[in-house]
Each structure stands twice: as structure tokens, then as C-alpha cells.
mmCIF file of C-alpha atoms and ligand atoms in Angstrom:
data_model
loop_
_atom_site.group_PDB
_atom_site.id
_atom_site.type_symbol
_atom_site.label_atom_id
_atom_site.label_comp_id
_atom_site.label_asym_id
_atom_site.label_seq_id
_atom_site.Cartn_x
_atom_site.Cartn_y
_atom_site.Cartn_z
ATOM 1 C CA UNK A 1 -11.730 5.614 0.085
ATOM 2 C CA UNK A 2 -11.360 3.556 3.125
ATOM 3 C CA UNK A 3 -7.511 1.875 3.329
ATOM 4 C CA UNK A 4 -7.659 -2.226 3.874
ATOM 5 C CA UNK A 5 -4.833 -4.065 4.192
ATOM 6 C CA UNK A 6 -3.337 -6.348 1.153
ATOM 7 C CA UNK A 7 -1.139 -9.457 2.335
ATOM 8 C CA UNK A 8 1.000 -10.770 -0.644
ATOM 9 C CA UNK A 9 2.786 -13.653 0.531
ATOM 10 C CA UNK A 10 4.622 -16.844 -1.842
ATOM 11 C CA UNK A 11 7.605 -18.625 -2.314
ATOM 12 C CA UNK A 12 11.249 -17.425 -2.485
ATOM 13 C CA UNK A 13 12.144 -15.282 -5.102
ATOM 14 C CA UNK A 14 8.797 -15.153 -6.981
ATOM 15 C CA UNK A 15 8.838 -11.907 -7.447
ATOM 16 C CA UNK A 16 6.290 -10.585 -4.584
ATOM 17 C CA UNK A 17 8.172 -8.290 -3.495
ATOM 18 C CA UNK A 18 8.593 -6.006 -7.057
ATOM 19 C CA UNK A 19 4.908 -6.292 -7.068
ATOM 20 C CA UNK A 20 3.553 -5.331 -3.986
ATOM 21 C CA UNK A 21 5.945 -2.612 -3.694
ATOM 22 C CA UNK A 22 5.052 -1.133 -7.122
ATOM 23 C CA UNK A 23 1.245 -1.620 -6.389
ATOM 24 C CA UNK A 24 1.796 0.525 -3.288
ATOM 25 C CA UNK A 25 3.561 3.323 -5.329
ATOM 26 C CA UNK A 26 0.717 3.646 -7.742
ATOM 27 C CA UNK A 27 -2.088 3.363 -4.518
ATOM 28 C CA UNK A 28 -0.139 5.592 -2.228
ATOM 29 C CA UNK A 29 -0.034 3.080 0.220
ATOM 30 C CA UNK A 30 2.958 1.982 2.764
ATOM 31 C CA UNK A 31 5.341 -1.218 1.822
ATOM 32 C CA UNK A 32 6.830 -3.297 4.304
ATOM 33 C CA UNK A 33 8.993 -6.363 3.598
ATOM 34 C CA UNK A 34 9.170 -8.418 6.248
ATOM 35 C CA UNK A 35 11.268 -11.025 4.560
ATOM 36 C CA UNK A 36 14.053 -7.995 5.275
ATOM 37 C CA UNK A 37 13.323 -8.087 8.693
ATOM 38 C CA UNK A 38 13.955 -11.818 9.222
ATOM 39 C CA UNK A 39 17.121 -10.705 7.062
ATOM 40 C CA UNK A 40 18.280 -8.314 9.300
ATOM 41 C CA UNK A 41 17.752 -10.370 12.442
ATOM 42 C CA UNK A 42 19.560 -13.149 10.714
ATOM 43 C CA UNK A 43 22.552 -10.357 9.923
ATOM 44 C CA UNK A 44 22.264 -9.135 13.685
ATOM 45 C CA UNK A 45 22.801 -13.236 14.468
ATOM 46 C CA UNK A 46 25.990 -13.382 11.555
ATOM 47 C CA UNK A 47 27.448 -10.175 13.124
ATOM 48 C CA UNK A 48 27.431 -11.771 16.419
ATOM 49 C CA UNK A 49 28.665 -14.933 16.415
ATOM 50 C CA UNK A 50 25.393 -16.501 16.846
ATOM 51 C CA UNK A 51 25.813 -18.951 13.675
ATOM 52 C CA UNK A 52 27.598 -22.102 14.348
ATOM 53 C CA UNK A 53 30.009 -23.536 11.664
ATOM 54 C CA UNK A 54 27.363 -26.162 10.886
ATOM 55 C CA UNK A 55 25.080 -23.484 10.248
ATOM 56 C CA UNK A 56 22.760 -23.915 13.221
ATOM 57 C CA UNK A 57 21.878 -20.967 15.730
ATOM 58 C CA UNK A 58 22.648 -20.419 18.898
ATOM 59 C CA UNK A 59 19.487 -19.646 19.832
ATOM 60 C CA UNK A 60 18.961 -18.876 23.564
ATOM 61 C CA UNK A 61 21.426 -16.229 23.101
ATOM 62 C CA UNK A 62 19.537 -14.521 20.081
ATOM 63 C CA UNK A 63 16.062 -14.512 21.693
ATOM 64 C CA UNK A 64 18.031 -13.219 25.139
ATOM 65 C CA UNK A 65 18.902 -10.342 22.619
ATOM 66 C CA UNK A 66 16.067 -9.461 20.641
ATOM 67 C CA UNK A 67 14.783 -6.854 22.659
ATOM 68 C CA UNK A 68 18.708 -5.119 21.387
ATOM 69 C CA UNK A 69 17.592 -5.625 17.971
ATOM 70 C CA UNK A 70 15.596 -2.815 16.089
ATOM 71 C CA UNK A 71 14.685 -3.291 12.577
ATOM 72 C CA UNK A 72 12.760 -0.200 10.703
ATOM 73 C CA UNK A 73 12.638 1.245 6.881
ATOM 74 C CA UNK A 74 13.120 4.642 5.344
ATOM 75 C CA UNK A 75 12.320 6.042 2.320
ATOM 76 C CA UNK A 76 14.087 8.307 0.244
ATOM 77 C CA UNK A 77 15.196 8.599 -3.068
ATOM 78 C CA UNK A 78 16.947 5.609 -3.673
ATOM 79 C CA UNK A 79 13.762 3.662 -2.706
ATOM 80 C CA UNK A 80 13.250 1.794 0.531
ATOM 81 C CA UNK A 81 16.412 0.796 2.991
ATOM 82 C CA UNK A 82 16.581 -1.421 5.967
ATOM 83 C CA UNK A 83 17.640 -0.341 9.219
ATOM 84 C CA UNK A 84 19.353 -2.132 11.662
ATOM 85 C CA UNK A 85 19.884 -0.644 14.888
ATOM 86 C CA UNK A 86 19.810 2.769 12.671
ATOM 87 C CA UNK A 87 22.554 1.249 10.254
ATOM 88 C CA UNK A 88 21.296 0.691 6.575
ATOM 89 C CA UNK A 89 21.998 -2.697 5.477
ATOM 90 C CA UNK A 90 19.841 -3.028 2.443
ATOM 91 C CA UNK A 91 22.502 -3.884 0.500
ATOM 92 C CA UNK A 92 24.153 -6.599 3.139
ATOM 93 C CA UNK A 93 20.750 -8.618 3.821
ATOM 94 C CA UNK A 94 20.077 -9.508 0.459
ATOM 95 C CA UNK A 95 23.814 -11.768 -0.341
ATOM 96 C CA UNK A 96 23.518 -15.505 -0.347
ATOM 97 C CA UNK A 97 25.482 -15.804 2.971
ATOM 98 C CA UNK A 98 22.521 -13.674 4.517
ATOM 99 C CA UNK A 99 19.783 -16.382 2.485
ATOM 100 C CA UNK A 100 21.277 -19.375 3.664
ATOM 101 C CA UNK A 101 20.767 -18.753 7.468
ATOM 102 C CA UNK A 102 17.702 -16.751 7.077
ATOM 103 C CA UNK A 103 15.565 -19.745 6.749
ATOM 104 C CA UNK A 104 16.733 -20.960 10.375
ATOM 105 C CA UNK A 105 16.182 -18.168 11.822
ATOM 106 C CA UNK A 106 13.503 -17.409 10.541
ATOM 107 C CA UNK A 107 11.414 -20.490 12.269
ATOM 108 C CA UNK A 108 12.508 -19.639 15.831
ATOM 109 C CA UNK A 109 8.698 -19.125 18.250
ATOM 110 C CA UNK A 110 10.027 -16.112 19.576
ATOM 111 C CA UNK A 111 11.672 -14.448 16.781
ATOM 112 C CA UNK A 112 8.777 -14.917 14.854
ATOM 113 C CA UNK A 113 6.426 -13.662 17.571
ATOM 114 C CA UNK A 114 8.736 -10.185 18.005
ATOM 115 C CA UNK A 115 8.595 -9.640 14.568
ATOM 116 C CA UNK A 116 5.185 -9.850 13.843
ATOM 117 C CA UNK A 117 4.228 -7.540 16.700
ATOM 118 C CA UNK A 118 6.134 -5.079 14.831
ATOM 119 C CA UNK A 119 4.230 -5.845 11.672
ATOM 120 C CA UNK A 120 1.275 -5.699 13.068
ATOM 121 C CA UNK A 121 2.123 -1.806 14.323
ATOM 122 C CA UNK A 122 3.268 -1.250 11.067
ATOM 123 C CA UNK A 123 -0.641 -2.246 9.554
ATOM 124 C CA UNK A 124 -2.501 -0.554 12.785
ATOM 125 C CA UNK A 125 -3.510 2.327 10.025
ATOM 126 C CA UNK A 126 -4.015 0.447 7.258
ATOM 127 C CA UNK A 127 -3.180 1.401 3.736
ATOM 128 C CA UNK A 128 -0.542 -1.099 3.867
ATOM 129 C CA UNK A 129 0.595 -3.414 1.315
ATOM 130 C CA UNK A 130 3.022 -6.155 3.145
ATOM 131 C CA UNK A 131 4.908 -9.107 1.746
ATOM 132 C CA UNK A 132 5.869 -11.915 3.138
ATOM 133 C CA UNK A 133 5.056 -15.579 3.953
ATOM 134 C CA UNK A 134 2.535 -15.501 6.737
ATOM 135 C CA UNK A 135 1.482 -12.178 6.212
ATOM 136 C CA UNK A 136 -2.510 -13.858 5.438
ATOM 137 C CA UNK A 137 -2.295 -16.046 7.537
ATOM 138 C CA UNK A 138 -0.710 -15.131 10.720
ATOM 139 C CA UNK A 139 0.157 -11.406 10.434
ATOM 140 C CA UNK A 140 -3.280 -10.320 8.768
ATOM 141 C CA UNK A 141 -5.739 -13.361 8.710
ATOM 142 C CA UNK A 142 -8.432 -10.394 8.564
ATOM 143 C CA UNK A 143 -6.404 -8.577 5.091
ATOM 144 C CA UNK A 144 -9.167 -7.116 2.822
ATOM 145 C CA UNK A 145 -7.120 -8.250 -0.153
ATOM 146 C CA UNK A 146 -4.603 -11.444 -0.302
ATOM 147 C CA UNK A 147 -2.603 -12.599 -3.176
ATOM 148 C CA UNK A 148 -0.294 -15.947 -3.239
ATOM 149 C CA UNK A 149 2.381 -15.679 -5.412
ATOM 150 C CA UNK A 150 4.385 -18.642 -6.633
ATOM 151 C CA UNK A 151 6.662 -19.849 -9.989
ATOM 152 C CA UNK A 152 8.557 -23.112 -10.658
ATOM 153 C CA UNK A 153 11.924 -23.274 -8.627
ATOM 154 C CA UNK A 154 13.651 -23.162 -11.700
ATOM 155 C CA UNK A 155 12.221 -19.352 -12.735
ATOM 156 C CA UNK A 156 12.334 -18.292 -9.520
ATOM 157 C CA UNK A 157 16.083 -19.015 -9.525
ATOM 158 C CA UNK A 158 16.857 -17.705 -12.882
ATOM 159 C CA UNK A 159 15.264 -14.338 -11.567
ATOM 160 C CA UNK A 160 17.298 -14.584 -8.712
ATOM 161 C CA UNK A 161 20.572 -14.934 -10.121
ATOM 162 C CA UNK A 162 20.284 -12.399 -12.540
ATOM 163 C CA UNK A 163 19.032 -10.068 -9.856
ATOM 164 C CA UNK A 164 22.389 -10.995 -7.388
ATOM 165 C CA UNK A 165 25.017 -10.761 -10.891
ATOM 166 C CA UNK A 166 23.364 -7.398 -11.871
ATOM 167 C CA UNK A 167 24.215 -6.286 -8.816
ATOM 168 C CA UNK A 168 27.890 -7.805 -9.083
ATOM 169 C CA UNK A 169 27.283 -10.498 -6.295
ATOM 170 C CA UNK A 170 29.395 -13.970 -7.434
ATOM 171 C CA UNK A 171 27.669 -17.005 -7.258
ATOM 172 C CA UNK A 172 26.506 -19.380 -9.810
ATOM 173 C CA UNK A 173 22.595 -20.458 -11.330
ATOM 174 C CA UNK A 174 22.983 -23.975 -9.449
ATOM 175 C CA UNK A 175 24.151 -22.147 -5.820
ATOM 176 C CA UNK A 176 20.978 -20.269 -6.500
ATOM 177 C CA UNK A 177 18.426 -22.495 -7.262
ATOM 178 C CA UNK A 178 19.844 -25.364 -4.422
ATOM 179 C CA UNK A 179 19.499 -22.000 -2.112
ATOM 180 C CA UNK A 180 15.810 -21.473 -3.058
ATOM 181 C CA UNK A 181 15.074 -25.092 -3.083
ATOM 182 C CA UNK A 182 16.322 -25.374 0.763
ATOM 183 C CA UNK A 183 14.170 -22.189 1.765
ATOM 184 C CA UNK A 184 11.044 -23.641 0.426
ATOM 185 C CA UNK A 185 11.670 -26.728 2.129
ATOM 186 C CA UNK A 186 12.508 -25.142 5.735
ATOM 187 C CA UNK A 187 9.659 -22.438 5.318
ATOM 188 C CA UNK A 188 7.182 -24.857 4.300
ATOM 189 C CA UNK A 189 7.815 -27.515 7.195
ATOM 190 C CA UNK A 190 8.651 -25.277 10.413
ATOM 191 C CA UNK A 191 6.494 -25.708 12.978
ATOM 192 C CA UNK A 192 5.429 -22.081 13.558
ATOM 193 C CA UNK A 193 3.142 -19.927 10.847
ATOM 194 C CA UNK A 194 4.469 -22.634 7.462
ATOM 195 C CA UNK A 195 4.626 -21.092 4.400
ATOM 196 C CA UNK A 196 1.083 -21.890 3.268
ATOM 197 C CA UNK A 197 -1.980 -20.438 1.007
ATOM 198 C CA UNK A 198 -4.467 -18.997 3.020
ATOM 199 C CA UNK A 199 -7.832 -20.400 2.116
ATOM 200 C CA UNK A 200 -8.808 -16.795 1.236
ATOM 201 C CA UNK A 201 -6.201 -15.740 -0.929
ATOM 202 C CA UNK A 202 -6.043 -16.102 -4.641
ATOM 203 C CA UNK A 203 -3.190 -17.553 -6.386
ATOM 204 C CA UNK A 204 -1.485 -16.339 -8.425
ATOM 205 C CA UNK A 205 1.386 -18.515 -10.540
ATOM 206 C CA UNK A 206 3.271 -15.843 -12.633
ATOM 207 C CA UNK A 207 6.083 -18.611 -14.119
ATOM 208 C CA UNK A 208 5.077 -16.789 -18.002
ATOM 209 C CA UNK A 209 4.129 -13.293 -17.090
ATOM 210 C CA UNK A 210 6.055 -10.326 -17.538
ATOM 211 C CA UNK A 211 7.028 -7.852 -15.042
ATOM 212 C CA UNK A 212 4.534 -5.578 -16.359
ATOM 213 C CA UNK A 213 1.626 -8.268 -17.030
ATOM 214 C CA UNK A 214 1.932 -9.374 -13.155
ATOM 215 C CA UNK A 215 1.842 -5.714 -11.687
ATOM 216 C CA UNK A 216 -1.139 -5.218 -14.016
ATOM 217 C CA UNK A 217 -2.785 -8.177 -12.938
ATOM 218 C CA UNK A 218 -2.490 -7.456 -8.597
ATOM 219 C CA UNK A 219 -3.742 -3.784 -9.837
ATOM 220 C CA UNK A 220 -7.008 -4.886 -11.759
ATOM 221 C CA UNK A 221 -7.231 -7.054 -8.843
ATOM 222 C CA UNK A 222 -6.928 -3.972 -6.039
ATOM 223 C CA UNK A 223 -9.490 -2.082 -8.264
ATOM 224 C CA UNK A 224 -11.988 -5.361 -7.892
ATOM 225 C CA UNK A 225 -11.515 -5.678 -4.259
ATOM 226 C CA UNK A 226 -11.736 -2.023 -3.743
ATOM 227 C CA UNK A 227 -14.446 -1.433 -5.652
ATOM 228 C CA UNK A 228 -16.307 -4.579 -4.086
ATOM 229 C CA UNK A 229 -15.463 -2.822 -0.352
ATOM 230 C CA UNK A 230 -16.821 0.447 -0.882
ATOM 231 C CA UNK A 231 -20.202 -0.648 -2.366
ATOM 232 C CA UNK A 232 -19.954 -3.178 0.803
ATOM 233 C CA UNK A 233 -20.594 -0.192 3.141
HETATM 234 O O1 CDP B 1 14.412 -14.004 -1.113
HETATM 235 P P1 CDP B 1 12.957 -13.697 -0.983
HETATM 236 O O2 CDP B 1 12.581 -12.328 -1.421
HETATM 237 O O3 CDP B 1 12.100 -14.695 -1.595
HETATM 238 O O4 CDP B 1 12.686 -13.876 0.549
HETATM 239 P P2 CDP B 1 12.373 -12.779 1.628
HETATM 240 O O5 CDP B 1 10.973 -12.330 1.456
HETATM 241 O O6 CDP B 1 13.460 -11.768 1.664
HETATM 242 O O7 CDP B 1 12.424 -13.651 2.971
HETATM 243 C C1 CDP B 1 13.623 -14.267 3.413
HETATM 244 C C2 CDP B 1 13.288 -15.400 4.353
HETATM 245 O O8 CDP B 1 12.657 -14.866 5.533
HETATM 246 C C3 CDP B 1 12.321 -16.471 3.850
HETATM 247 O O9 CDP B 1 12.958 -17.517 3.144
HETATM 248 C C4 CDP B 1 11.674 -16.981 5.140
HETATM 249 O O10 CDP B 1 12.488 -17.962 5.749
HETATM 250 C C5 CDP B 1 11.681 -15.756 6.028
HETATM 251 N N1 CDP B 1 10.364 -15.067 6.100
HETATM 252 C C6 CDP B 1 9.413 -15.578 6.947
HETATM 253 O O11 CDP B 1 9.614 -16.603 7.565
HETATM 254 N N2 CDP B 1 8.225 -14.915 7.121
HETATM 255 C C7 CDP B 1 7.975 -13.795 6.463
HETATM 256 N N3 CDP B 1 6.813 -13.159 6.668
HETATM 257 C C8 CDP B 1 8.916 -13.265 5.562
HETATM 258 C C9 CDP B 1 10.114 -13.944 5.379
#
């Protein structure tokens, strides 16, 4: 079967990311998240003293340093890890401190533009599934398959929280959901690749599915697509 490319991108904490990168288990394709790449930059920035008190970026200085910052995944038994500069920090870009500067950072030109070259190295075989918030409509407008994935704010941020206390990070439900509430906002209004549908990609709102009834529904979906491809040729 001929590999395509399937761009699943949505709102914070919707729960995109457990789907795409069980759909790529069961397909044998590759999983990037490129939400932990902004995360890592965003670290890099923390690390550095590149994030004023007020929260805002010092931003010449990052962009001056980006070609210092590598970001790449490996796999091994414990799943997939984050790499910065060689360092795993799969654990560190996921805390709240690491969410509430990503967004920032996140709608800087030229980080964006370095980052999505990468992603765009990462797809150059295909049999990729990537996640993300432009990933249909900036890093793959051509993607075979696209899926956009949203909840209301208030499941997203129950699925958050419990996600951050199983993992014995302290915060509370309202730190949370104010968190996920502010990353919509900034993601949806920055100037460069908005979080936005693509006109092509089918929506999916999963606010009363299951785990299990979502990552059956992007499958039966894959098998449509797939099947719809190969009779294509
Ligand atoms: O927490 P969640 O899994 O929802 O977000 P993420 O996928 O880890 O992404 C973290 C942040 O990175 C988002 O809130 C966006 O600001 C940014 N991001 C982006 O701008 N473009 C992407 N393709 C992926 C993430």
C-alpha cells in the first residue's frame, strides 16, 4: 500500500495526540508531535533566560539562537521521548510552567518557520501520522487524510488535569482549564498559521466518546481514506 500522510490537528488538550499516536502503532506508521517541539523550544527559551517576568519573550535573542536548538524523538520502550539538544525532556515539556509560555512562543514567524522545515523532513517519506495545529493547513495542506479534533474547554481540562495529577504534577482543575482557555485564545488569533479547520478536514468533536470509541472512529476513517486511495490509482 502506498503511505499518505494524515494531519490531525485541534484544540489543546483534546486528546489528538493519544489518537494519532495509537493509530500509527496499529498502521506502522511514524508519530511526530510537534506541539513537543514548540515545547521544547519554549524549555530551551525558560532554560535561558529568554522569558521575562511578565511572561513575554525576548525574542531577537531566541531566533539569533535557533539554529543552537535541536529538537528530535526516539523510540524505545517507554514510548516516544523528546530530545533537546540530545537531552530527554519528555517529562519537563509537558508541566504547566512549560504550557503557559508555549503559546507565545509558539506564534513567533521564525520559530514557526524553523520548525516546520523540520516537520516537513520528518513527512518527506510519508507514512506519517503528525499532530498538531497547522499540520493541514500549513505543514501538509496536500495530507491524504486530515482529522480536526476538538471538545468543550471544560472536558478538555478535566482530561488534562487528571493526566498532570496522575502523573503527581500539583495544580488545581481551575489553573487548568484558565491555562487551556488562554492557549486557545493565543493559538487561534496569532498572526502566523491560526489554529484553524482546514476546509478539507473532517471534524471530529469527541466531548462523549471514549478513549476507545475515538481511536476506533480515526481507524474506520484511515481504512475509508485508504481504501478510497488505492482504488484512486
Ligand atoms: O497541550 P496540548 O497537547 O494540547 O498541546 P501541544 O500539542 O503539546 O502544543 C502546545 C502548544 O504548541 C500549543 O498550545 C500551540 O501554541 C503550539 N503548537 C503550535 O503552535 N503548532 C503546532 N503545530 C503544535 C503546537
Amino acid at each position: 500500500m502506498t503511505p499518505i500522510i494524515i494531519a490531525v490537528d485541534g484544540y489543546s488538550s483534546s486528546g489528538k495526540s493519544s489518537m494519532a499516536k495509537r493509530l500509527a502503532r496499529e498502521i506502522g506508521y511514524r508519530y511526530v508531535d510537534s506541539g513537543a517541539m514548540y515545547r521544547a523550544v519554549t524549555l530551551w527559551a525558560m532554560r535561558n533566560g529568554l522569558v521575562r517576568p511578565d511572561g513575554s519573550i525576548k525574542e531577537d535573542t531566541l531566533i539569533a539562537s535557533l539554529p543552537e536548538i535541536h529538537i528530535d524523538f526516539k523510540v524505545d520502550s517507554n514510548g516516544q521521548s523528546t530530545l533537546l539538544n540530545g537531552e530527554n525532556v519528555e517529562h519537563e515539556i509537558r508541566t504547566l510552567e512549560v504550557s503557559s509560555h508555549v503559546s507565545p512562543v509558539a506564534a513567533i514567524p521564525a520559530v514557526r518557520h524553523s520548525l516546520v522545515l523540520k516537520q516537513q523532513e520528518f513527512g518527506n517519506k510519508k507514512g506519517i501520522v503528525m499532530d498538531g495545529r497547522d499540520i493541514g493547513t500549513t505543514v501538509f495542506p496536500d495530507a491524504e487524510m486530515k482529522v480536526f479534533v476538538t471538545a468543550s474547554p471544560e472536558t478538555r481540562a478535566e482530561r488534562r488535569y487528571k493526566e498532570l495529577t496522575d502523573k503527581g504534577i500539583d495544580t488545581t482543575f481551575d489553573e487548568v482549564l484558565s491555562n487551556v482557555n488562554e492557549r486557545d485564545r493565543i493559538d487561534e488569533t496569532r498572526a502566523e498559521s491560526p489554529l484553524r479547520r482546514a476546509d478539507d478536514a473532517i471534524l471530529l468533536d469527541n466531548s462523549n466518546m471514549t478513549v476507545e470509541q475515538q481511536s476506533q472512529w480515526l481507524k474506520d476513517l484511515y481504512n475509508q481514506i485508504i481504501s478510497r486511495h488505492e482504488n484512486s490509482k
